mmCIF file of C-alpha atoms and ligand atoms in Angstrom:
data_model
loop_
_atom_site.group_PDB
_atom_site.id
_atom_site.type_symbol
_atom_site.label_atom_id
_atom_site.label_comp_id
_atom_site.label_asym_id
_atom_site.label_seq_id
_atom_site.Cartn_x
_atom_site.Cartn_y
_atom_site.Cartn_z
ATOM 1 C CA UNK A 1 14.026 25.027 -2.560
ATOM 2 C CA UNK A 2 16.179 25.253 0.535
ATOM 3 C CA UNK A 3 16.382 21.820 2.199
ATOM 4 C CA UNK A 4 17.782 21.651 5.721
ATOM 5 C CA UNK A 5 19.586 18.348 6.233
ATOM 6 C CA UNK A 6 20.022 16.768 9.665
ATOM 7 C CA UNK A 7 21.812 13.445 9.490
ATOM 8 C CA UNK A 8 21.302 10.602 11.908
ATOM 9 C CA UNK A 9 23.977 9.945 14.491
ATOM 10 C CA UNK A 10 22.754 6.366 14.954
ATOM 11 C CA UNK A 11 22.592 4.760 11.501
ATOM 12 C CA UNK A 12 20.656 1.490 11.382
ATOM 13 C CA UNK A 13 22.162 -1.769 10.193
ATOM 14 C CA UNK A 14 21.340 -2.430 6.542
ATOM 15 C CA UNK A 15 19.120 -5.442 5.980
ATOM 16 C CA UNK A 16 20.845 -8.661 5.078
ATOM 17 C CA UNK A 17 19.338 -11.608 3.248
ATOM 18 C CA UNK A 18 16.148 -11.538 1.217
ATOM 19 C CA UNK A 19 14.522 -8.138 0.922
ATOM 20 C CA UNK A 20 10.762 -8.197 0.865
ATOM 21 C CA UNK A 21 8.621 -5.172 0.141
ATOM 22 C CA UNK A 22 7.765 -2.184 2.303
ATOM 23 C CA UNK A 23 8.830 -3.321 5.741
ATOM 24 C CA UNK A 24 12.328 -1.890 6.092
ATOM 25 C CA UNK A 25 12.956 1.851 5.976
ATOM 26 C CA UNK A 26 16.130 3.850 5.497
ATOM 27 C CA UNK A 27 17.853 6.221 7.918
ATOM 28 C CA UNK A 28 16.245 9.436 6.682
ATOM 29 C CA UNK A 29 12.988 10.974 5.519
ATOM 30 C CA UNK A 30 11.989 14.177 3.761
ATOM 31 C CA UNK A 31 9.366 16.434 5.335
ATOM 32 C CA UNK A 32 7.759 19.729 4.376
ATOM 33 C CA UNK A 33 4.798 21.598 5.853
ATOM 34 C CA UNK A 34 2.012 23.540 4.224
ATOM 35 C CA UNK A 35 0.195 26.312 5.995
ATOM 36 C CA UNK A 36 -2.557 28.356 4.409
ATOM 37 C CA UNK A 37 -1.293 31.848 3.663
ATOM 38 C CA UNK A 38 2.334 30.735 3.884
ATOM 39 C CA UNK A 39 2.481 27.950 1.294
ATOM 40 C CA UNK A 40 4.891 25.025 1.451
ATOM 41 C CA UNK A 41 7.676 25.661 3.932
ATOM 42 C CA UNK A 42 10.393 24.111 6.103
ATOM 43 C CA UNK A 43 11.686 21.553 3.616
ATOM 44 C CA UNK A 44 13.949 19.251 5.584
ATOM 45 C CA UNK A 45 15.596 15.860 5.658
ATOM 46 C CA UNK A 46 15.679 14.329 9.113
ATOM 47 C CA UNK A 47 16.514 11.009 10.715
ATOM 48 C CA UNK A 48 13.618 8.571 10.076
ATOM 49 C CA UNK A 49 11.214 8.885 12.978
ATOM 50 C CA UNK A 50 7.580 8.367 13.988
ATOM 51 C CA UNK A 51 5.389 11.443 13.607
ATOM 52 C CA UNK A 52 3.059 12.699 16.262
ATOM 53 C CA UNK A 53 -0.386 13.936 15.254
ATOM 54 C CA UNK A 54 -3.386 15.045 17.261
ATOM 55 C CA UNK A 55 -6.144 12.384 17.211
ATOM 56 C CA UNK A 56 -8.399 14.989 15.610
ATOM 57 C CA UNK A 57 -6.026 15.438 12.633
ATOM 58 C CA UNK A 58 -8.268 15.495 9.581
ATOM 59 C CA UNK A 59 -6.508 12.715 7.688
ATOM 60 C CA UNK A 60 -7.771 10.199 10.258
ATOM 61 C CA UNK A 61 -11.414 11.079 9.741
ATOM 62 C CA UNK A 62 -12.194 11.920 6.146
ATOM 63 C CA UNK A 63 -9.219 10.458 4.332
ATOM 64 C CA UNK A 64 -7.791 13.626 2.791
ATOM 65 C CA UNK A 65 -4.469 12.191 1.675
ATOM 66 C CA UNK A 66 -2.535 11.248 -1.448
ATOM 67 C CA UNK A 67 0.477 9.125 -2.248
ATOM 68 C CA UNK A 68 2.922 8.333 -5.012
ATOM 69 C CA UNK A 69 5.226 5.426 -5.732
ATOM 70 C CA UNK A 70 8.461 5.297 -7.712
ATOM 71 C CA UNK A 71 11.879 3.693 -7.448
ATOM 72 C CA UNK A 72 15.581 4.461 -7.537
ATOM 73 C CA UNK A 73 17.713 1.858 -9.306
ATOM 74 C CA UNK A 74 21.400 1.159 -8.921
ATOM 75 C CA UNK A 75 22.542 0.451 -12.475
ATOM 76 C CA UNK A 76 24.999 -2.131 -13.745
ATOM 77 C CA UNK A 77 27.396 0.830 -14.151
ATOM 78 C CA UNK A 78 26.961 1.810 -10.471
ATOM 79 C CA UNK A 79 24.947 4.949 -11.374
ATOM 80 C CA UNK A 80 21.681 5.734 -9.619
ATOM 81 C CA UNK A 81 18.655 6.317 -11.829
ATOM 82 C CA UNK A 82 15.044 7.409 -11.376
ATOM 83 C CA UNK A 83 12.363 6.526 -13.916
ATOM 84 C CA UNK A 84 10.323 9.517 -15.142
ATOM 85 C CA UNK A 85 9.966 11.199 -11.705
ATOM 86 C CA UNK A 86 8.578 14.315 -13.367
ATOM 87 C CA UNK A 87 5.492 12.273 -14.228
ATOM 88 C CA UNK A 88 4.984 11.376 -10.568
ATOM 89 C CA UNK A 89 5.265 15.099 -9.785
ATOM 90 C CA UNK A 90 2.615 15.935 -12.350
ATOM 91 C CA UNK A 91 0.317 13.139 -11.184
ATOM 92 C CA UNK A 92 0.709 14.395 -7.606
ATOM 93 C CA UNK A 93 -0.833 17.676 -8.644
ATOM 94 C CA UNK A 94 -3.640 15.975 -10.578
ATOM 95 C CA UNK A 95 -4.431 13.949 -7.445
ATOM 96 C CA UNK A 96 -4.073 17.008 -5.197
ATOM 97 C CA UNK A 97 -6.526 18.967 -7.311
ATOM 98 C CA UNK A 98 -9.182 16.246 -6.951
ATOM 99 C CA UNK A 99 -8.642 16.032 -3.182
ATOM 100 C CA UNK A 100 -8.475 19.801 -2.504
ATOM 101 C CA UNK A 101 -4.839 19.458 -1.408
ATOM 102 C CA UNK A 102 -2.749 22.490 -2.452
ATOM 103 C CA UNK A 103 -0.569 22.200 -5.558
ATOM 104 C CA UNK A 104 3.066 21.325 -4.989
ATOM 105 C CA UNK A 105 5.670 22.849 -7.342
ATOM 106 C CA UNK A 106 6.652 19.928 -9.586
ATOM 107 C CA UNK A 107 10.352 20.821 -9.592
ATOM 108 C CA UNK A 108 10.280 20.799 -5.766
ATOM 109 C CA UNK A 109 8.789 17.299 -5.779
ATOM 110 C CA UNK A 110 11.600 16.009 -8.018
ATOM 111 C CA UNK A 111 14.258 17.904 -6.054
ATOM 112 C CA UNK A 112 12.979 16.479 -2.755
ATOM 113 C CA UNK A 113 13.024 12.923 -4.138
ATOM 114 C CA UNK A 114 16.552 13.345 -5.479
ATOM 115 C CA UNK A 115 17.801 14.924 -2.251
ATOM 116 C CA UNK A 116 16.514 12.252 0.116
ATOM 117 C CA UNK A 117 17.618 9.412 -2.193
ATOM 118 C CA UNK A 118 21.098 10.977 -2.353
ATOM 119 C CA UNK A 119 21.324 11.153 1.440
ATOM 120 C CA UNK A 120 20.373 7.456 1.709
ATOM 121 C CA UNK A 121 22.220 6.349 -1.438
ATOM 122 C CA UNK A 122 24.005 3.563 0.472
ATOM 123 C CA UNK A 123 20.609 1.981 1.090
ATOM 124 C CA UNK A 124 19.942 1.288 -2.588
ATOM 125 C CA UNK A 125 20.328 -2.463 -2.938
ATOM 126 C CA UNK A 126 22.578 -3.669 -5.745
ATOM 127 C CA UNK A 127 21.490 -7.266 -6.328
ATOM 128 C CA UNK A 128 19.786 -8.096 -9.608
ATOM 129 C CA UNK A 129 16.184 -6.941 -9.686
ATOM 130 C CA UNK A 130 16.312 -4.933 -6.455
ATOM 131 C CA UNK A 131 15.584 -1.229 -6.009
ATOM 132 C CA UNK A 132 14.849 1.486 -3.499
ATOM 133 C CA UNK A 133 11.102 2.073 -3.317
ATOM 134 C CA UNK A 134 10.202 5.746 -2.832
ATOM 135 C CA UNK A 135 6.914 6.635 -1.164
ATOM 136 C CA UNK A 136 5.974 10.338 -1.211
ATOM 137 C CA UNK A 137 2.665 11.173 0.476
ATOM 138 C CA UNK A 138 0.659 14.136 1.752
ATOM 139 C CA UNK A 139 -1.719 14.152 4.714
ATOM 140 C CA UNK A 140 -4.213 16.709 6.036
ATOM 141 C CA UNK A 141 -3.177 17.760 9.551
ATOM 142 C CA UNK A 142 -5.732 20.342 10.780
ATOM 143 C CA UNK A 143 -7.070 19.482 14.211
ATOM 144 C CA UNK A 144 -10.733 19.703 13.320
ATOM 145 C CA UNK A 145 -13.673 17.354 12.927
ATOM 146 C CA UNK A 146 -15.567 19.547 10.466
ATOM 147 C CA UNK A 147 -15.846 18.369 6.883
ATOM 148 C CA UNK A 148 -13.769 20.807 4.831
ATOM 149 C CA UNK A 149 -10.370 20.871 3.160
ATOM 150 C CA UNK A 150 -7.585 21.141 5.741
ATOM 151 C CA UNK A 151 -5.568 24.363 5.942
ATOM 152 C CA UNK A 152 -2.362 22.558 6.926
ATOM 153 C CA UNK A 153 -0.612 19.537 5.403
ATOM 154 C CA UNK A 154 2.493 17.459 5.755
ATOM 155 C CA UNK A 155 4.415 16.191 2.712
ATOM 156 C CA UNK A 156 6.674 13.261 3.585
ATOM 157 C CA UNK A 157 8.937 10.984 1.562
ATOM 158 C CA UNK A 158 10.065 7.654 2.990
ATOM 159 C CA UNK A 159 12.328 5.099 1.344
ATOM 160 C CA UNK A 160 12.297 1.328 1.506
ATOM 161 C CA UNK A 161 14.859 -1.041 -0.024
ATOM 162 C CA UNK A 162 12.888 -3.673 -1.890
ATOM 163 C CA UNK A 163 13.691 -7.110 -3.218
ATOM 164 C CA UNK A 164 13.276 -8.436 -6.718
ATOM 165 C CA UNK A 165 9.568 -8.679 -7.553
ATOM 166 C CA UNK A 166 10.176 -11.917 -9.400
ATOM 167 C CA UNK A 167 12.604 -14.055 -7.462
ATOM 168 C CA UNK A 168 12.647 -16.827 -10.023
ATOM 169 C CA UNK A 169 11.971 -14.924 -13.224
ATOM 170 C CA UNK A 170 8.761 -13.511 -14.702
ATOM 171 C CA UNK A 171 5.815 -15.695 -13.746
ATOM 172 C CA UNK A 172 2.217 -15.454 -14.972
ATOM 173 C CA UNK A 173 -0.506 -14.671 -12.427
ATOM 174 C CA UNK A 174 -4.186 -15.560 -12.175
ATOM 175 C CA UNK A 175 -6.617 -12.641 -12.082
ATOM 176 C CA UNK A 176 -10.174 -12.494 -10.777
ATOM 177 C CA UNK A 177 -12.532 -10.276 -12.809
ATOM 178 C CA UNK A 178 -14.752 -8.795 -10.117
ATOM 179 C CA UNK A 179 -18.428 -8.683 -11.052
ATOM 180 C CA UNK A 180 -19.954 -7.592 -7.742
ATOM 181 C CA UNK A 181 -17.911 -4.837 -6.054
ATOM 182 C CA UNK A 182 -16.674 -1.806 -7.987
ATOM 183 C CA UNK A 183 -13.620 0.365 -7.364
ATOM 184 C CA UNK A 184 -14.398 3.726 -8.940
ATOM 185 C CA UNK A 185 -16.786 5.567 -11.209
ATOM 186 C CA UNK A 186 -16.373 8.478 -13.579
ATOM 187 C CA UNK A 187 -16.536 11.658 -11.509
ATOM 188 C CA UNK A 188 -15.131 9.838 -8.478
ATOM 189 C CA UNK A 189 -11.475 9.472 -7.528
ATOM 190 C CA UNK A 190 -10.372 6.549 -9.699
ATOM 191 C CA UNK A 191 -7.732 8.599 -11.529
ATOM 192 C CA UNK A 192 -6.280 9.918 -8.254
ATOM 193 C CA UNK A 193 -3.642 8.076 -6.257
ATOM 194 C CA UNK A 194 -5.295 8.169 -2.861
ATOM 195 C CA UNK A 195 -5.760 5.733 -0.013
ATOM 196 C CA UNK A 196 -9.548 5.737 -0.240
ATOM 197 C CA UNK A 197 -9.445 3.861 -3.538
ATOM 198 C CA UNK A 198 -7.423 1.144 -1.863
ATOM 199 C CA UNK A 199 -9.693 0.966 1.192
ATOM 200 C CA UNK A 200 -12.563 0.348 -1.219
ATOM 201 C CA UNK A 201 -10.662 -2.429 -2.983
ATOM 202 C CA UNK A 202 -9.616 -4.612 -0.046
ATOM 203 C CA UNK A 203 -12.794 -6.659 0.261
ATOM 204 C CA UNK A 204 -12.611 -7.922 -3.327
ATOM 205 C CA UNK A 205 -8.880 -8.538 -3.005
ATOM 206 C CA UNK A 206 -9.507 -10.762 0.033
ATOM 207 C CA UNK A 207 -12.213 -12.666 -1.847
ATOM 208 C CA UNK A 208 -9.951 -13.191 -4.882
ATOM 209 C CA UNK A 209 -7.096 -14.417 -2.647
ATOM 210 C CA UNK A 210 -9.405 -16.873 -0.912
ATOM 211 C CA UNK A 211 -10.199 -18.317 -4.331
ATOM 212 C CA UNK A 212 -6.544 -18.644 -5.286
ATOM 213 C CA UNK A 213 -6.272 -15.589 -7.538
ATOM 214 C CA UNK A 214 -3.536 -13.071 -6.936
ATOM 215 C CA UNK A 215 -5.330 -9.864 -7.922
ATOM 216 C CA UNK A 216 -8.643 -8.327 -8.907
ATOM 217 C CA UNK A 217 -9.474 -6.894 -12.308
ATOM 218 C CA UNK A 218 -12.096 -4.173 -11.928
ATOM 219 C CA UNK A 219 -14.936 -3.556 -14.309
ATOM 220 C CA UNK A 220 -16.519 -0.152 -14.879
ATOM 221 C CA UNK A 221 -18.693 0.929 -11.977
ATOM 222 C CA UNK A 222 -21.838 1.633 -13.987
ATOM 223 C CA UNK A 223 -22.434 -1.243 -16.410
ATOM 224 C CA UNK A 224 -19.898 -3.710 -14.957
ATOM 225 C CA UNK A 225 -19.125 -4.613 -18.502
ATOM 226 C CA UNK A 226 -15.927 -2.814 -19.504
ATOM 227 C CA UNK A 227 -12.393 -3.588 -18.301
ATOM 228 C CA UNK A 228 -10.792 -0.902 -16.114
ATOM 229 C CA UNK A 229 -7.610 -1.961 -14.286
ATOM 230 C CA UNK A 230 -6.057 -4.396 -11.830
ATOM 231 C CA UNK A 231 -5.568 -3.575 -8.108
ATOM 232 C CA UNK A 232 -2.387 -1.547 -8.509
ATOM 233 C CA UNK A 233 -1.682 -2.110 -12.189
ATOM 234 C CA UNK A 234 -3.055 -1.074 -15.537
ATOM 235 C CA UNK A 235 -3.955 -3.854 -17.936
ATOM 236 C CA UNK A 236 -3.003 -4.604 -21.533
ATOM 237 C CA UNK A 237 -4.116 -7.229 -24.031
ATOM 238 C CA UNK A 238 -2.648 -8.369 -27.298
ATOM 239 C CA UNK A 239 -5.601 -9.205 -29.509
ATOM 240 C CA UNK A 240 -5.070 -10.297 -33.111
ATOM 241 C CA UNK A 241 -1.626 -8.663 -33.242
ATOM 242 C CA UNK A 242 -2.777 -5.311 -31.814
ATOM 243 C CA UNK A 243 -1.944 -3.939 -28.377
ATOM 244 C CA UNK A 244 -5.135 -2.873 -26.613
ATOM 245 C CA UNK A 245 -5.626 -1.152 -23.257
ATOM 246 C CA UNK A 246 -8.598 0.621 -21.638
ATOM 247 C CA UNK A 247 -8.585 4.349 -22.390
ATOM 248 C CA UNK A 248 -8.146 6.769 -19.504
ATOM 249 C CA UNK A 249 -11.714 7.644 -18.661
ATOM 250 C CA UNK A 250 -11.474 9.264 -15.223
ATOM 251 C CA UNK A 251 -11.947 6.073 -13.223
ATOM 252 C CA UNK A 252 -8.590 4.504 -14.150
ATOM 253 C CA UNK A 253 -5.248 5.440 -12.617
ATOM 254 C CA UNK A 254 -2.988 6.905 -15.336
ATOM 255 C CA UNK A 255 0.028 4.669 -14.778
ATOM 256 C CA UNK A 256 3.476 5.866 -15.727
ATOM 257 C CA UNK A 257 4.401 2.306 -16.686
ATOM 258 C CA UNK A 258 1.234 2.214 -18.834
ATOM 259 C CA UNK A 259 2.273 5.392 -20.611
ATOM 260 C CA UNK A 260 5.808 4.035 -21.125
ATOM 261 C CA UNK A 261 4.575 0.692 -22.478
ATOM 262 C CA UNK A 262 2.391 2.493 -25.021
ATOM 263 C CA UNK A 263 5.341 4.607 -26.161
ATOM 264 C CA UNK A 264 7.693 1.626 -26.392
ATOM 265 C CA UNK A 265 5.140 -0.525 -28.280
ATOM 266 C CA UNK A 266 4.519 2.289 -30.777
ATOM 267 C CA UNK A 267 8.283 2.675 -31.309
ATOM 268 C CA UNK A 268 8.358 -1.017 -32.244
ATOM 269 C CA UNK A 269 5.642 -0.467 -34.834
ATOM 270 C CA UNK A 270 2.724 -1.988 -32.927
ATOM 271 C CA UNK A 271 -0.719 -0.563 -33.409
ATOM 272 C CA UNK A 272 -1.841 0.515 -29.927
ATOM 273 C CA UNK A 273 -5.518 1.087 -29.228
ATOM 274 C CA UNK A 274 -6.668 2.935 -26.114
ATOM 275 C CA UNK A 275 -10.388 2.250 -26.008
ATOM 276 C CA UNK A 276 -13.272 0.559 -24.232
ATOM 277 C CA UNK A 277 -12.851 -3.225 -23.975
ATOM 278 C CA UNK A 278 -15.769 -5.323 -22.778
ATOM 279 C CA UNK A 279 -15.420 -8.647 -20.981
ATOM 280 C CA UNK A 280 -17.602 -10.101 -23.751
ATOM 281 C CA UNK A 281 -15.042 -8.995 -26.340
ATOM 282 C CA UNK A 282 -12.288 -10.757 -24.393
ATOM 283 C CA UNK A 283 -14.285 -13.955 -24.068
ATOM 284 C CA UNK A 284 -15.068 -13.891 -27.798
ATOM 285 C CA UNK A 285 -11.430 -13.157 -28.717
ATOM 286 C CA UNK A 286 -10.342 -16.038 -26.492
ATOM 287 C CA UNK A 287 -12.788 -18.415 -28.204
ATOM 288 C CA UNK A 288 -11.473 -17.389 -31.620
ATOM 289 C CA UNK A 289 -7.895 -17.879 -30.478
ATOM 290 C CA UNK A 290 -7.119 -14.164 -30.895
ATOM 291 C CA UNK A 291 -6.388 -13.298 -27.254
ATOM 292 C CA UNK A 292 -2.641 -13.701 -27.523
ATOM 293 C CA UNK A 293 -1.315 -12.056 -24.399
ATOM 294 C CA UNK A 294 -2.443 -10.208 -21.301
ATOM 295 C CA UNK A 295 -0.238 -8.330 -18.827
ATOM 296 C CA UNK A 296 -0.459 -5.795 -16.034
ATOM 297 C CA UNK A 297 1.815 -2.737 -15.803
ATOM 298 C CA UNK A 298 2.965 -0.864 -12.699
ATOM 299 C CA UNK A 299 6.059 0.405 -10.898
ATOM 300 C CA UNK A 300 6.288 -2.603 -8.559
ATOM 301 C CA UNK A 301 6.286 -5.452 -11.091
ATOM 302 C CA UNK A 302 6.890 -3.410 -14.271
ATOM 303 C CA UNK A 303 5.232 -6.123 -16.395
ATOM 304 C CA UNK A 304 3.118 -8.833 -14.811
ATOM 305 C CA UNK A 305 2.057 -11.495 -17.327
ATOM 306 C CA UNK A 306 -1.486 -12.801 -16.781
ATOM 307 C CA UNK A 307 -1.926 -16.504 -17.501
ATOM 308 C CA UNK A 308 -5.455 -16.962 -16.231
ATOM 309 C CA UNK A 309 -8.512 -14.690 -16.161
ATOM 310 C CA UNK A 310 -11.652 -15.736 -14.316
ATOM 311 C CA UNK A 311 -15.032 -14.167 -15.025
ATOM 312 C CA UNK A 312 -18.049 -15.781 -13.354
ATOM 313 C CA UNK A 313 -17.996 -19.365 -14.665
ATOM 314 C CA UNK A 314 -15.502 -18.699 -17.461
ATOM 315 C CA UNK A 315 -11.803 -19.325 -16.891
ATOM 316 C CA UNK A 316 -9.671 -18.094 -19.752
ATOM 317 C CA UNK A 317 -6.189 -19.553 -20.009
ATOM 318 C CA UNK A 318 -3.990 -17.169 -21.959
ATOM 319 C CA UNK A 319 -0.961 -18.284 -23.987
ATOM 320 C CA UNK A 320 -0.975 -21.683 -22.207
ATOM 321 C CA UNK A 321 -0.386 -19.858 -18.926
ATOM 322 C CA UNK A 322 3.075 -18.947 -20.195
ATOM 323 C CA UNK A 323 4.823 -15.614 -20.618
ATOM 324 C CA UNK A 324 4.149 -14.148 -24.042
ATOM 325 C CA UNK A 325 6.968 -12.806 -26.229
ATOM 326 C CA UNK A 326 5.714 -9.199 -26.101
ATOM 327 C CA UNK A 327 5.393 -9.295 -22.276
ATOM 328 C CA UNK A 328 8.935 -10.614 -21.981
ATOM 329 C CA UNK A 329 10.374 -8.093 -24.443
ATOM 330 C CA UNK A 330 8.668 -5.172 -22.689
ATOM 331 C CA UNK A 331 9.917 -6.371 -19.313
ATOM 332 C CA UNK A 332 13.475 -6.733 -20.606
ATOM 333 C CA UNK A 333 13.391 -3.322 -22.284
ATOM 334 C CA UNK A 334 11.894 -1.265 -19.463
ATOM 335 C CA UNK A 335 13.965 -2.899 -16.711
ATOM 336 C CA UNK A 336 16.978 -2.650 -19.058
ATOM 337 C CA UNK A 337 16.503 1.140 -19.145
ATOM 338 C CA UNK A 338 16.035 1.282 -15.373
ATOM 339 C CA UNK A 339 19.197 -0.659 -14.604
ATOM 340 C CA UNK A 340 21.237 1.104 -17.287
ATOM 341 C CA UNK A 341 21.674 -2.055 -19.349
ATOM 342 C CA UNK A 342 20.397 -0.475 -22.554
ATOM 343 C CA UNK A 343 20.740 3.002 -23.968
ATOM 344 C CA UNK A 344 17.838 5.295 -23.141
ATOM 345 C CA UNK A 345 16.560 6.501 -26.497
ATOM 346 C CA UNK A 346 13.199 7.417 -24.913
ATOM 347 C CA UNK A 347 14.463 10.003 -22.421
ATOM 348 C CA UNK A 348 12.837 8.054 -19.571
ATOM 349 C CA UNK A 349 15.633 7.893 -17.022
ATOM 350 C CA UNK A 350 17.010 10.644 -14.816
ATOM 351 C CA UNK A 351 20.442 10.224 -13.282
ATOM 352 C CA UNK A 352 21.093 11.239 -9.705
ATOM 353 C CA UNK A 353 24.586 12.569 -9.393
HETATM 354 C C1 PLP B 1 0.023 3.368 -8.897
HETATM 355 C C2 PLP B 1 -1.084 2.630 -9.554
HETATM 356 C C3 PLP B 1 -0.958 2.032 -10.830
HETATM 357 C C4 PLP B 1 0.344 1.974 -11.584
HETATM 358 O O1 PLP B 1 0.921 3.202 -11.860
HETATM 359 P P1 PLP B 1 2.475 3.312 -12.200
HETATM 360 O O2 PLP B 1 2.700 4.772 -12.313
HETATM 361 O O3 PLP B 1 2.695 2.584 -13.476
HETATM 362 O O4 PLP B 1 3.197 2.673 -11.056
HETATM 363 C C5 PLP B 1 -2.075 1.477 -11.403
HETATM 364 N N1 PLP B 1 -3.260 1.436 -10.748
HETATM 365 C C6 PLP B 1 -3.415 1.973 -9.521
HETATM 366 C C7 PLP B 1 -4.743 1.904 -8.874
HETATM 367 C C8 PLP B 1 -2.333 2.579 -8.877
HETATM 368 O O5 PLP B 1 -2.490 3.097 -7.658
#
């Protein structure tokens, strides 16, 4: 892929002090167009700037869009690493297929990410726990109010330096098991990384927040009986010594952190079960003292220990609302790989040179 690079002549001041998440953007962005009959074209890196779209652009009306999320890490050795970006490239195409967005060559996706991160390398924060969040996304740009797949698209990558997710160490969260609203059903878009899934989730998220819970755990959309996933994280349980997580069934997002956690747990000799898990099973396991740990997995937090699970009138306190040993060990191992603190025997990290 030929990427035309235009550098800014007015670099912005780098943020000082505490970095939050997703509010500060770097000096550059990657852009590429798609036109039916021509394919993907005009790959370019330009100074970060607002984009202008016609109000009739299809993305505004029927939500034909997709996004990805990954990070670049500045290691303890000063080297810049990505974590399994080829999996984000593959997932992009799985999402695109579901949303009738054209396929994007996976090597081009990875090359574009590497190129724009390299240009804005100085923006990667170096403090412990920080990273550069990478947000690739594709939007439908045809100027047309008819309901049909667009014939033109824009692929953009923006970058945002982000602070440590846990400012004072890993901390357990309280999760609300939602028994009224549902997020996705088999045959829908649950496995795709697309804005519509998030639009559908906001109302329950607001309700959970109002009740003092940090996130929502979704149940299956048909029986509202089986565990699916948390807002932007997959979910794991340690039950009677075994690691258990809902199987990918079409309505769950196939997380890259999820996949990595499974691989790492297996390498440590854990039995890992990917299967249906009902809320009733969890409540029973809790009563028998077998629900040992619960944690969410995702790019943002890596591992998010769950100390409290609420379902209707039941509140389950897990591991005394403390971080479990497996949660801590997984967090240390995966972040250790990302920041180059431990040798990568899994082949998970990709260096940017
Ligand atoms: C992105 C996402 C995840 C986590 O995926 P990772 O690849 O591990 O970051 C989980 N659930 C949903 C709904 C997501 O959008």
